[in-house]
Coordinates of C-alpha atoms in Angstrom, one line a residue:
M1 CA -21.5 7.3 0.4
T2 CA -22.8 3.8 0.9
S3 CA -26.6 3.7 0.7
P4 CA -28.7 2.7 3.8
R5 CA -29.9 -0.4 1.9
L6 CA -26.4 -1.6 1.5
V7 CA -25.3 -0.7 5.0
S8 CA -28.2 -2.6 6.4
L9 CA -26.7 -5.9 5.2
L10 CA -23.9 -5.4 7.6
L11 CA -26.1 -4.9 10.6
L12 CA -28.5 -6.5 13.0
C13 CA -31.3 -8.6 11.5
A14 CA -34.6 -8.0 13.3
G15 CA -36.6 -10.4 11.2
A16 CA -36.3 -13.5 8.9
I17 CA -33.4 -13.8 6.6
A18 CA -33.0 -16.3 3.8
C19 CA -29.6 -18.0 3.5
H20 CA -28.7 -19.8 0.4
G21 CA -25.8 -20.5 -1.9
S22 CA -23.2 -23.3 -2.0
I23 CA -22.8 -23.8 1.7
E24 CA -24.9 -26.1 3.8
Q25 CA -28.1 -24.6 5.1
P26 CA -27.7 -23.5 8.7
V27 CA -29.9 -24.9 11.4
P28 CA -32.3 -22.3 12.8
G29 CA -31.3 -21.1 16.2
G30 CA -27.8 -22.5 15.8
N31 CA -24.7 -21.0 17.3
D32 CA -21.0 -20.6 16.6
S33 CA -20.2 -24.1 17.7
G34 CA -23.0 -25.8 15.7
G35 CA -26.0 -27.7 17.1
E36 CA -25.9 -29.4 20.5
D37 CA -25.5 -32.8 18.8
D38 CA -23.0 -31.7 16.2
P39 CA -19.5 -33.2 16.6
A40 CA -16.7 -30.8 17.1
P41 CA -15.2 -29.6 13.8
P42 CA -11.8 -30.8 12.7
A43 CA -8.9 -28.6 13.5
S44 CA -7.8 -26.2 10.7
S45 CA -4.7 -28.3 10.2
V46 CA -6.9 -30.9 8.5
P47 CA -7.2 -29.5 4.9
I48 CA -10.5 -28.8 3.4
P49 CA -11.0 -30.9 0.3
P50 CA -11.4 -29.0 -3.0
A51 CA -15.1 -28.1 -3.6
P52 CA -16.6 -29.6 -6.7
E53 CA -16.1 -27.5 -9.8
R54 CA -18.8 -25.0 -10.2
F55 CA -19.2 -25.0 -14.0
S56 CA -19.7 -27.6 -16.7
C57 CA -19.7 -27.4 -20.5
D58 CA -22.6 -28.0 -22.8
T59 CA -21.1 -27.9 -26.3
N60 CA -24.5 -27.3 -27.9
A61 CA -25.2 -24.1 -25.9
V62 CA -24.6 -20.8 -27.6
P63 CA -23.9 -17.7 -25.5
V64 CA -25.8 -14.5 -25.9
D65 CA -23.7 -11.4 -26.6
L66 CA -24.7 -7.9 -25.6
P67 CA -26.7 -6.4 -28.4
L68 CA -24.7 -3.2 -28.7
P69 CA -22.0 -2.8 -26.1
R70 CA -21.6 0.8 -25.0
L71 CA -18.1 2.0 -24.2
S72 CA -17.7 2.4 -20.4
R73 CA -16.9 5.9 -19.2
T74 CA -13.2 4.9 -18.8
Q75 CA -13.1 3.4 -22.3
L76 CA -14.8 6.5 -23.7
G77 CA -12.3 8.8 -22.0
N78 CA -9.4 6.8 -23.4
S79 CA -10.9 6.8 -26.8
L80 CA -11.2 10.6 -26.8
R81 CA -7.6 11.0 -25.7
F82 CA -6.6 8.6 -28.5
A83 CA -8.5 10.7 -31.0
V84 CA -6.9 13.9 -29.8
A85 CA -3.4 12.4 -29.7
R86 CA -3.8 10.9 -33.2
A87 CA -4.8 14.4 -34.5
L88 CA -2.3 16.6 -32.8
P89 CA 0.2 14.5 -30.9
S90 CA 2.5 17.3 -29.8
E91 CA -0.4 19.2 -28.2
A92 CA -2.5 16.3 -27.0
D93 CA -1.9 16.9 -23.2
A94 CA -2.7 20.6 -23.4
I95 CA -5.9 20.0 -25.4
W96 CA -7.1 17.2 -23.1
A97 CA -6.6 19.6 -20.1
K98 CA -8.9 22.1 -21.9
V99 CA -11.7 19.5 -22.6
A100 CA -11.4 17.5 -19.3
P101 CA -13.9 19.7 -17.5
T102 CA -16.5 18.9 -20.2
F103 CA -15.7 15.2 -19.9
A104 CA -16.2 15.5 -16.1
R105 CA -19.9 16.1 -16.8
Y106 CA -20.3 12.8 -18.6
P107 CA -22.3 10.6 -16.2
T108 CA -20.5 8.0 -14.1
D109 CA -21.4 4.4 -14.8
Q110 CA -23.3 2.8 -12.0
R111 CA -22.0 -0.5 -10.5
T112 CA -24.6 -3.2 -11.1
P113 CA -24.6 -6.2 -8.7
A114 CA -25.5 -9.6 -10.1
P115 CA -28.9 -11.0 -9.1
G116 CA -28.8 -12.2 -5.6
D117 CA -25.8 -10.2 -4.6
L118 CA -26.5 -7.3 -2.2
K119 CA -23.3 -5.4 -3.0
G120 CA -20.5 -5.2 -5.5
G121 CA -21.0 -5.4 -9.2
Y122 CA -19.1 -3.8 -12.1
S123 CA -19.6 -0.4 -13.7
R124 CA -19.1 -2.1 -17.1
L125 CA -22.5 -3.8 -16.6
D126 CA -24.2 -0.4 -16.7
Q127 CA -25.3 -0.4 -20.3
S128 CA -28.1 2.2 -19.9
I129 CA -28.4 5.1 -22.2
Q130 CA -29.4 8.4 -20.7
Q131 CA -30.2 11.8 -22.2
A132 CA -27.5 13.2 -19.9
Q133 CA -25.0 11.0 -21.7
I134 CA -26.1 12.1 -25.1
D135 CA -26.0 15.7 -24.2
A136 CA -22.6 15.5 -22.6
M137 CA -21.2 13.5 -25.5
Y138 CA -22.4 16.1 -28.0
D139 CA -20.7 18.9 -25.9
L140 CA -17.6 16.7 -25.7
G141 CA -17.5 16.3 -29.5
Q142 CA -17.9 20.0 -30.0
A143 CA -15.2 20.8 -27.4
V144 CA -12.7 18.5 -28.9
A145 CA -13.5 19.6 -32.4
Q146 CA -13.1 23.3 -31.5
E147 CA -9.7 22.6 -29.9
L148 CA -8.5 20.6 -32.9
T149 CA -9.4 23.4 -35.3
G150 CA -8.7 26.3 -32.9
S151 CA -6.2 27.9 -35.2
N152 CA -5.2 27.7 -38.9
A153 CA -2.0 26.0 -37.8
R154 CA -3.9 23.2 -36.1
R155 CA -6.3 22.9 -39.0
N156 CA -3.3 22.6 -41.4
T157 CA -1.7 20.0 -39.2
L158 CA -4.9 17.9 -39.4
L159 CA -5.5 18.2 -43.1
G160 CA -2.0 18.9 -44.5
S161 CA -0.8 21.5 -47.0
C162 CA -3.8 21.1 -49.2
A163 CA -5.8 23.0 -46.7
S164 CA -3.7 26.2 -47.1
D165 CA -2.3 26.1 -50.6
G166 CA -4.7 28.7 -51.9
Q167 CA -6.5 26.3 -54.2
T168 CA -10.1 25.3 -53.7
A169 CA -10.3 22.5 -56.3
N170 CA -8.5 20.0 -54.0
D171 CA -10.3 21.0 -50.8
R172 CA -12.9 18.3 -50.9
A173 CA -10.3 15.6 -51.5
C174 CA -8.2 17.1 -48.7
L175 CA -11.0 16.6 -46.2
E176 CA -11.9 13.1 -47.5
T177 CA -8.3 12.0 -47.0
F178 CA -8.4 13.2 -43.4
I179 CA -11.7 11.3 -42.8
R180 CA -10.3 8.1 -44.3
G181 CA -7.2 8.3 -42.2
W182 CA -8.0 9.9 -38.8
G183 CA -11.7 9.0 -39.0
S184 CA -11.1 5.3 -39.7
R185 CA -8.8 5.0 -36.7
V186 CA -11.2 6.9 -34.4
L187 CA -14.2 4.8 -35.6
R188 CA -12.0 1.7 -35.6
H189 CA -12.8 0.3 -39.0
P190 CA -11.8 1.4 -42.6
L191 CA -14.5 3.7 -43.8
P192 CA -16.1 2.7 -47.1
A193 CA -16.5 5.4 -49.7
A194 CA -20.2 6.0 -48.9
E195 CA -19.4 6.8 -45.3
V196 CA -16.5 9.1 -46.2
T197 CA -18.8 10.9 -48.6
A198 CA -21.5 11.3 -45.9
F199 CA -19.2 12.8 -43.4
A200 CA -17.5 15.1 -45.9
D201 CA -20.9 16.4 -47.0
I202 CA -21.4 17.8 -43.5
A203 CA -18.8 20.5 -44.4
G204 CA -20.9 21.7 -47.3
S205 CA -19.2 23.9 -49.9
T206 CA -16.3 25.0 -47.6
P207 CA -14.5 21.7 -46.9
V208 CA -11.4 23.2 -45.2
D209 CA -13.0 26.0 -43.4
R210 CA -12.2 25.6 -39.7
G211 CA -15.8 25.7 -38.6
A212 CA -16.8 23.2 -41.2
V213 CA -14.0 20.8 -40.3
A214 CA -15.1 21.1 -36.6
D215 CA -18.6 20.1 -37.6
V216 CA -17.2 17.0 -39.3
I217 CA -15.1 16.1 -36.3
T218 CA -18.1 16.6 -34.0
A219 CA -20.2 14.2 -36.1
L220 CA -17.4 11.6 -36.1
L221 CA -17.1 11.7 -32.4
N222 CA -20.9 11.3 -32.0
S223 CA -21.1 8.4 -34.4
P224 CA -22.4 5.1 -33.0
W225 CA -19.2 3.5 -34.3
F226 CA -17.3 5.7 -31.8
L227 CA -19.6 5.3 -28.8
Y228 CA -20.3 1.6 -29.1
R229 CA -18.5 -1.5 -30.1
I230 CA -20.5 -2.4 -33.2
E231 CA -19.9 -5.9 -34.5
H232 CA -21.5 -7.3 -37.6
G233 CA -19.2 -10.3 -38.0
T234 CA -18.3 -11.7 -41.4
E235 CA -21.3 -14.0 -41.7
A236 CA -24.1 -12.1 -40.2
S237 CA -26.7 -14.5 -41.5
Q238 CA -25.3 -17.2 -39.2
P239 CA -26.3 -17.7 -35.5
A240 CA -22.7 -17.2 -34.6
S241 CA -20.4 -15.3 -37.0
P242 CA -16.6 -14.9 -36.9
L243 CA -15.5 -11.3 -36.2
S244 CA -13.7 -9.3 -38.8
A245 CA -10.1 -8.5 -38.2
F246 CA -11.0 -4.9 -37.1
E247 CA -13.8 -6.1 -34.8
L248 CA -11.4 -8.6 -33.2
A249 CA -8.8 -5.9 -32.8
S250 CA -11.2 -3.6 -31.0
R251 CA -12.5 -6.5 -28.8
L252 CA -8.9 -7.3 -27.8
S253 CA -7.9 -3.8 -27.1
Y254 CA -10.9 -2.7 -25.1
Q255 CA -10.9 -5.9 -23.1
F256 CA -7.3 -5.7 -21.9
W257 CA -6.2 -2.0 -22.5
Q258 CA -9.6 -0.2 -22.3
A259 CA -8.6 1.8 -25.4
P260 CA -8.7 1.7 -29.2
P261 CA -6.3 -0.5 -31.1
D262 CA -2.8 0.9 -31.2
D263 CA -0.7 1.0 -34.4
E264 CA 0.7 -2.5 -34.1
L265 CA -2.7 -4.1 -33.5
W266 CA -4.2 -2.0 -36.2
A267 CA -1.5 -3.1 -38.6
A268 CA -2.2 -6.8 -37.7
A269 CA -5.8 -6.2 -38.6
V270 CA -5.0 -4.4 -41.9
N271 CA -2.6 -7.2 -43.1
G272 CA -4.9 -10.0 -41.8
S273 CA -2.3 -11.6 -39.6
L274 CA -4.6 -11.1 -36.6
L275 CA -7.0 -13.7 -38.0
T276 CA -4.2 -16.3 -38.0
E277 CA -3.5 -18.4 -35.0
A278 CA 0.1 -17.3 -34.7
G279 CA -0.8 -13.6 -35.3
F280 CA -3.5 -13.6 -32.7
A281 CA -1.3 -15.3 -30.2
A282 CA 1.4 -12.7 -30.8
Q283 CA -0.9 -9.8 -30.2
L284 CA -2.6 -11.4 -27.2
N285 CA 0.8 -12.1 -25.5
R286 CA 1.9 -8.5 -26.3
M287 CA -1.2 -7.0 -24.7
L288 CA -1.0 -9.2 -21.6
Q289 CA 2.6 -8.2 -21.1
G290 CA 2.1 -4.5 -21.8
P291 CA 1.9 -1.9 -19.0
Q292 CA -1.4 -0.8 -20.4
L293 CA -3.0 -3.9 -19.0
R294 CA -2.7 -2.5 -15.5
S295 CA -5.5 0.0 -16.0
S296 CA -8.0 -2.7 -16.8
L297 CA -6.7 -5.0 -14.0
D298 CA -6.9 -2.1 -11.4
E299 CA -10.5 -1.5 -12.3
F300 CA -11.4 -5.1 -12.0
V301 CA -9.7 -5.6 -8.7
S302 CA -11.1 -2.4 -7.2
E303 CA -14.7 -3.2 -8.2
W304 CA -14.5 -6.9 -7.4
L305 CA -13.1 -6.3 -3.9
R306 CA -15.3 -3.2 -3.4
L307 CA -12.3 -1.1 -2.3
E308 CA -14.2 2.2 -2.7
E309 CA -16.5 1.2 0.1
L310 CA -13.8 2.2 2.5
P311 CA -14.9 5.6 3.8
S312 CA -12.6 8.5 4.4
L313 CA -10.0 8.0 7.0
V314 CA -10.2 11.6 8.2
A315 CA -14.0 12.1 8.4
L316 CA -14.0 11.5 12.1
Q317 CA -10.7 13.2 12.9
N318 CA -12.4 15.5 15.4
D319 CA -14.2 12.6 17.2
P320 CA -12.5 12.0 20.6
V321 CA -12.9 8.2 20.4
Y322 CA -11.5 8.1 16.9
Q323 CA -8.6 10.3 17.9
A324 CA -7.8 8.1 20.9
F325 CA -8.1 5.0 18.7
V326 CA -5.8 6.3 16.0
G327 CA -3.0 7.5 18.3
E328 CA -0.4 10.1 17.6
E329 CA -0.5 10.3 13.8
M330 CA -3.8 10.7 12.1
P331 CA -4.1 8.9 8.7
T332 CA -4.8 10.9 5.6
D333 CA -6.8 10.1 2.6
A334 CA -3.5 9.6 0.8
A335 CA -3.1 6.5 3.0
R336 CA -6.6 5.4 2.0
T337 CA -5.5 5.6 -1.7
A338 CA -2.3 3.8 -0.9
M339 CA -4.4 1.0 0.6
F340 CA -6.3 0.6 -2.6
E341 CA -3.1 0.7 -4.7
D342 CA -1.5 -1.9 -2.4
V343 CA -4.2 -4.4 -3.4
Q344 CA -4.1 -3.5 -7.0
L345 CA -0.3 -3.8 -7.2
S346 CA -0.5 -7.2 -5.6
A347 CA -2.6 -8.4 -8.4
W348 CA -0.4 -6.7 -11.0
Q349 CA 2.8 -8.1 -9.6
T350 CA 1.2 -11.5 -9.5
I351 CA 0.4 -11.2 -13.2
V352 CA 3.8 -9.9 -14.3
S353 CA 5.8 -12.3 -12.2
G354 CA 3.9 -15.4 -13.5
G355 CA 2.2 -16.0 -10.1
S356 CA -1.0 -18.1 -9.8
V357 CA -4.4 -17.1 -8.4
S358 CA -3.3 -18.9 -5.2
N359 CA -0.1 -16.8 -5.1
F360 CA -2.3 -13.7 -5.2
L361 CA -4.4 -14.9 -2.3
H362 CA -1.3 -15.6 -0.2
D363 CA 0.9 -12.7 -1.3
R364 CA 2.5 -11.2 1.8
R365 CA 4.6 -8.4 0.1
S366 CA 3.8 -4.7 0.8
Y367 CA 3.5 -2.6 -2.4
T368 CA 3.3 0.9 -0.9
G369 CA 5.4 4.0 -0.9
D370 CA 3.1 5.6 1.8
H371 CA 4.9 5.7 5.1
Y372 CA 1.7 5.4 7.1
L373 CA 0.6 2.2 5.4
A374 CA 4.1 0.8 5.5
S375 CA 4.2 1.4 9.3
I376 CA 1.0 -0.5 9.7
Y377 CA 2.6 -3.4 7.9
G378 CA 5.9 -3.0 9.7
V379 CA 8.0 -2.7 6.6
P380 CA 10.0 0.1 4.8
V381 CA 8.3 2.0 2.0
W382 CA 8.7 0.4 -1.4
S383 CA 10.4 2.3 -4.1
G384 CA 8.3 0.8 -6.9
S385 CA 11.0 -1.2 -8.4
G386 CA 12.8 -4.3 -7.3
P387 CA 11.4 -6.8 -4.9
A388 CA 8.8 -5.4 -2.6
P389 CA 9.4 -5.9 1.1
V390 CA 7.8 -9.0 2.8
I391 CA 5.5 -8.3 5.7
P392 CA 7.2 -9.9 8.7
S393 CA 4.1 -11.1 10.6
Q394 CA 3.1 -14.6 9.7
N395 CA -0.5 -13.7 10.5
R396 CA -0.5 -11.2 7.6
S397 CA -1.6 -14.0 5.4
G398 CA -2.1 -12.1 2.1
L399 CA -5.2 -10.7 0.5
L400 CA -7.5 -11.1 3.6
T401 CA -5.2 -9.0 5.7
R402 CA -4.4 -6.1 3.5
A403 CA -5.4 -2.9 5.1
A404 CA -7.9 -1.9 2.4
L405 CA -10.0 -4.9 3.3
L406 CA -9.8 -4.4 7.1
A407 CA -10.0 -0.6 7.6
T408 CA -13.4 1.0 8.3
G409 CA -12.8 4.8 8.7
T410 CA -14.1 4.5 12.3
A411 CA -12.7 3.3 15.6
S412 CA -14.7 0.0 15.3
T413 CA -14.1 -3.1 13.2
R414 CA -17.0 -4.4 11.0
P415 CA -17.0 -8.2 11.4
I416 CA -20.4 -8.6 9.6
H417 CA -19.1 -6.5 6.7
K418 CA -15.9 -8.6 6.5
G419 CA -17.8 -11.9 6.8
Y420 CA -20.1 -10.9 4.0
M421 CA -17.1 -9.9 1.8
V422 CA -15.4 -13.2 2.3
R423 CA -18.6 -15.1 1.5
N424 CA -19.8 -13.0 -1.4
A425 CA -16.8 -11.4 -3.0
L426 CA -14.1 -14.1 -2.4
L427 CA -16.2 -17.3 -2.4
C428 CA -19.1 -16.2 -4.6
Q429 CA -21.6 -17.5 -2.1
Q430 CA -24.9 -15.6 -1.8
V431 CA -26.5 -14.6 1.5
G432 CA -30.1 -13.6 1.6
A433 CA -31.2 -10.0 2.0
P434 CA -31.8 -8.5 5.4
P435 CA -35.4 -7.8 6.3
P436 CA -36.9 -4.3 5.7
N437 CA -36.8 -3.5 9.4
A438 CA -33.1 -4.2 9.8
S439 CA -31.3 -1.5 11.8
D440 CA -29.1 0.9 9.9
R441 CA -26.6 1.2 12.7
P442 CA -23.7 -1.3 12.9
P443 CA -23.1 -3.1 16.2
S444 CA -20.3 -1.2 18.1
P445 CA -18.3 -2.0 21.2
T446 CA -19.2 -0.4 24.5
T447 CA -17.2 0.6 27.5
D448 CA -17.3 -3.0 28.7
M449 CA -18.3 -5.1 25.6
T450 CA -16.0 -6.1 22.7
T451 CA -17.0 -5.8 19.1
R452 CA -17.4 -9.5 18.8
Q453 CA -19.6 -9.6 22.0
A454 CA -21.8 -6.8 20.7
V455 CA -22.2 -8.4 17.3
T456 CA -23.0 -11.8 18.9
Q457 CA -25.5 -10.3 21.2
L458 CA -27.4 -8.5 18.5
T459 CA -27.3 -11.1 15.8
S460 CA -27.3 -14.5 17.4
G461 CA -31.0 -14.8 18.5
G462 CA -34.2 -15.4 16.6
S463 CA -34.4 -16.1 12.9
C464 CA -31.3 -14.1 12.2
G465 CA -29.0 -16.3 14.3
A466 CA -28.8 -19.1 11.8
C467 CA -27.2 -17.0 9.0
H468 CA -25.1 -14.8 11.2
N469 CA -23.8 -17.5 13.5
Q470 CA -22.9 -20.1 10.9
I471 CA -22.3 -18.1 7.7
I472 CA -21.7 -14.4 8.0
N473 CA -20.1 -13.7 11.4
P474 CA -17.4 -16.4 11.7
P475 CA -15.0 -15.3 9.0
G476 CA -15.3 -11.7 10.3
F477 CA -14.6 -12.8 13.8
V478 CA -11.4 -14.6 12.7
L479 CA -10.2 -11.3 11.3
E480 CA -10.7 -9.5 14.6
G481 CA -7.0 -9.8 15.1
F482 CA -6.7 -6.6 13.2
D483 CA -8.2 -3.3 14.2
A484 CA -10.2 -0.7 12.2
L485 CA -7.0 0.6 10.5
G486 CA -5.7 -2.8 9.7
R487 CA -3.2 -2.9 12.5
E488 CA -2.5 -6.2 14.3
R489 CA -3.8 -6.4 17.8
R490 CA -4.0 -8.9 20.7
V491 CA -6.4 -6.8 22.8
E492 CA -9.3 -4.5 21.9
R493 CA -9.2 -1.1 23.5
L494 CA -12.6 0.0 24.7
Y495 CA -13.4 3.7 25.1
D496 CA -16.0 6.0 26.8
S497 CA -17.4 8.9 24.8
R498 CA -14.5 11.1 25.7
G499 CA -12.0 8.7 24.3
H500 CA -10.7 7.4 27.6
V501 CA -9.8 3.7 27.7
T502 CA -12.2 1.7 29.9
N503 CA -10.9 -1.8 29.3
T504 CA -8.5 -3.8 27.2
P505 CA -9.9 -7.4 26.8
P506 CA -8.1 -9.9 24.7
V507 CA -9.3 -10.4 21.2
D508 CA -11.1 -13.7 20.5
T509 CA -10.4 -14.8 16.9
V510 CA -11.4 -18.5 17.2
A511 CA -14.5 -19.5 15.2
E512 CA -16.0 -22.4 13.4
V513 CA -16.0 -21.6 9.7
R514 CA -18.3 -23.6 7.4
V515 CA -16.8 -23.3 3.9
Y516 CA -19.2 -25.3 1.8
D517 CA -21.7 -28.1 2.3
S518 CA -20.7 -29.9 5.5
E519 CA -17.0 -28.9 5.4
R520 CA -16.2 -26.8 8.4
R521 CA -13.1 -26.2 10.5
A522 CA -12.2 -24.6 13.8
V523 CA -10.1 -21.6 12.8
S524 CA -8.1 -19.4 15.1
N525 CA -6.3 -16.8 12.9
A526 CA -6.3 -15.2 9.4
A527 CA -3.5 -17.4 8.1
E528 CA -5.6 -20.5 8.8
L529 CA -8.6 -18.9 7.2
T530 CA -6.7 -18.0 4.1
Q531 CA -5.3 -21.6 3.8
M532 CA -8.7 -23.1 4.3
I533 CA -10.2 -20.8 1.5
D534 CA -7.3 -21.8 -0.8
D535 CA -7.6 -25.5 0.0
S536 CA -11.3 -25.4 -1.0
Q537 CA -10.4 -23.8 -4.4
L538 CA -13.6 -21.8 -4.1
F539 CA -11.6 -18.6 -4.3
E540 CA -10.1 -19.7 -7.7
S541 CA -13.6 -20.6 -9.0
C542 CA -14.9 -17.3 -7.8
I543 CA -12.2 -15.1 -9.4
A544 CA -12.9 -16.9 -12.7
L545 CA -16.6 -16.0 -12.4
Q546 CA -15.9 -12.4 -11.4
Y547 CA -13.5 -11.8 -14.2
F548 CA -16.1 -13.2 -16.7
R549 CA -18.7 -10.7 -15.5
F550 CA -16.2 -7.8 -15.7
S551 CA -14.9 -8.7 -19.2
H552 CA -18.3 -9.5 -20.7
A553 CA -20.1 -6.6 -19.1
R554 CA -23.0 -8.9 -18.2
V555 CA -24.0 -11.6 -15.8
E556 CA -23.3 -15.1 -16.8
S557 CA -25.7 -17.8 -17.9
T558 CA -24.3 -21.0 -16.3
S559 CA -25.8 -23.1 -19.1
R560 CA -25.0 -21.0 -22.1
D561 CA -21.6 -19.7 -20.9
G562 CA -20.6 -22.9 -19.1
C563 CA -17.9 -23.9 -21.5
L564 CA -15.9 -20.7 -21.2
L565 CA -16.5 -20.5 -17.4
S566 CA -15.4 -24.1 -17.0
E567 CA -12.1 -23.5 -18.9
M568 CA -11.5 -20.3 -16.9
E569 CA -12.2 -22.1 -13.6
T570 CA -9.8 -24.9 -14.6
A571 CA -7.1 -22.4 -15.4
A572 CA -7.6 -20.6 -12.1
R573 CA -7.5 -23.9 -10.1
S574 CA -4.6 -25.4 -12.0
G575 CA -1.8 -23.4 -10.3
A576 CA -0.8 -22.0 -13.7
P577 CA 0.0 -18.3 -14.0
M578 CA -2.9 -16.1 -13.2
A579 CA -2.4 -14.5 -16.7
D580 CA -3.5 -17.9 -18.2
M581 CA -7.0 -17.3 -16.9
L582 CA -7.1 -14.0 -18.9
K583 CA -5.5 -15.8 -21.9
T584 CA -8.1 -18.6 -21.6
L585 CA -10.9 -16.0 -22.0
A586 CA -9.4 -14.5 -25.2
N587 CA -8.5 -17.9 -26.7
H588 CA -11.9 -19.3 -26.3
P589 CA -13.9 -19.5 -29.6
T590 CA -16.6 -17.3 -28.2
F591 CA -14.2 -14.4 -28.0
K592 CA -13.6 -14.4 -31.7
Q593 CA -17.2 -14.6 -32.8
R594 CA -20.4 -12.7 -32.6
S595 CA -23.6 -14.5 -31.5
F596 CA -26.8 -13.2 -33.0
Q597 CA -29.1 -15.5 -31.2

């Protein structure tokens, strides 16, 4: 559930609000049409010139790496599944089903907005360490260990015939072989003799006893080498040290697949080819072309675009106004999930088809097998293979008009919410926080007042008017051509409390949108807004910044990270495949080294 503090952003401002960012400062008391002396804005057919590039490179600046990156909850779960599958591949699914309830107790990472952002953020940025995590991880280690050693047959599969040959002289060597093999893959680096000895000593005088082996496995799964990405580099005495082959393999794998290195990547680390230019390029291309990339991309898109903020579509199913608004068929939460997947698949299909960032913004194909969402788009359901159907309406301009970004779970649209999303998530522009006394109730239509009229009435006056009228509200008003389920509309149906229609006024989608500095245009529909955003290239710069935060699990320093950010921005703006932006990140020298400054 969205917190009142976050909800208040979307609502009426009753006091001063500070507007800042890369758009021109609004004039206090301004209105939708600008000041009285302002000339009329150009029509949307006059392209917005590209905004200046956001980032610049200082070659003397050295980025600061996270001191000890903790695996995210998703990465930890994938690492545990990898450990189980590596130990007992034929029983991996059954074992994971047994330990999944224990994993469910592991705390969820909290999404952390960047400074100045009122919403959004990435769960990877949560690098906190809690006692609850430590306790849950110990229980997880024990649960996995007990399952892996739950029978003599399982123990024998782990250790080999030496565990059951009736001899005791070879038991210690048997256990050490298991630790060097399975343990090295689980901890993601070849274990030196001293570490093998230390782990084997945990078993005491009964190295192949099932309980003793379980204790060793528990210790391995609670090792810092398992829970964190530990990087010493190869020249630790230097301010920035090249990563070892195994450190680089882990960084690549967790970045793009959210999991430990697979056999091929591990082999490239073992033979050293990963440290060559050709070897690294081969592995990077393989990872960017592999289906495992989708998990990471889905998480990025979902958190960047704040998809989970969409409430349940059935919570108000007994409300007469919501019932009347929805019509004959009530949506289900399966439709809500399909809305998320539709956006995620758009990004994925852009990557695999070689499309650009601009192509992603403009993508008008429907990627859903859900009949309810398909009916909203006016297309047949997609089978999941072959070309996805193109949405016929020209006003379905792509990302901005996907149902996940338009639906609200209520009978009312949320122009303020959508306006802030455009500003902050898609353009990376900051808007000041609402005052403490801001209302926690969103403006809603009445029996004789449209949503736009209600929002304008409640936000256009006083010190709030400047920000709302010139920055927040206009993009949201342009999107009023879609209702609170994402359906296109020309009129807005107004209801009384019993769900009876009281009026059907036409929807007004015309607004003056100020994109950056003094660049503003009169916009009348979502397609024009999308084109204006694309022409400015602020969306391309923004996605580069957002992907940097996601991949690095931290907020950028525009000075110290400027070189990488500048290259990613250039790749995103160039019209090259969107995958090139991801590739730029991995090919940058900072990806292959560890900073100790």
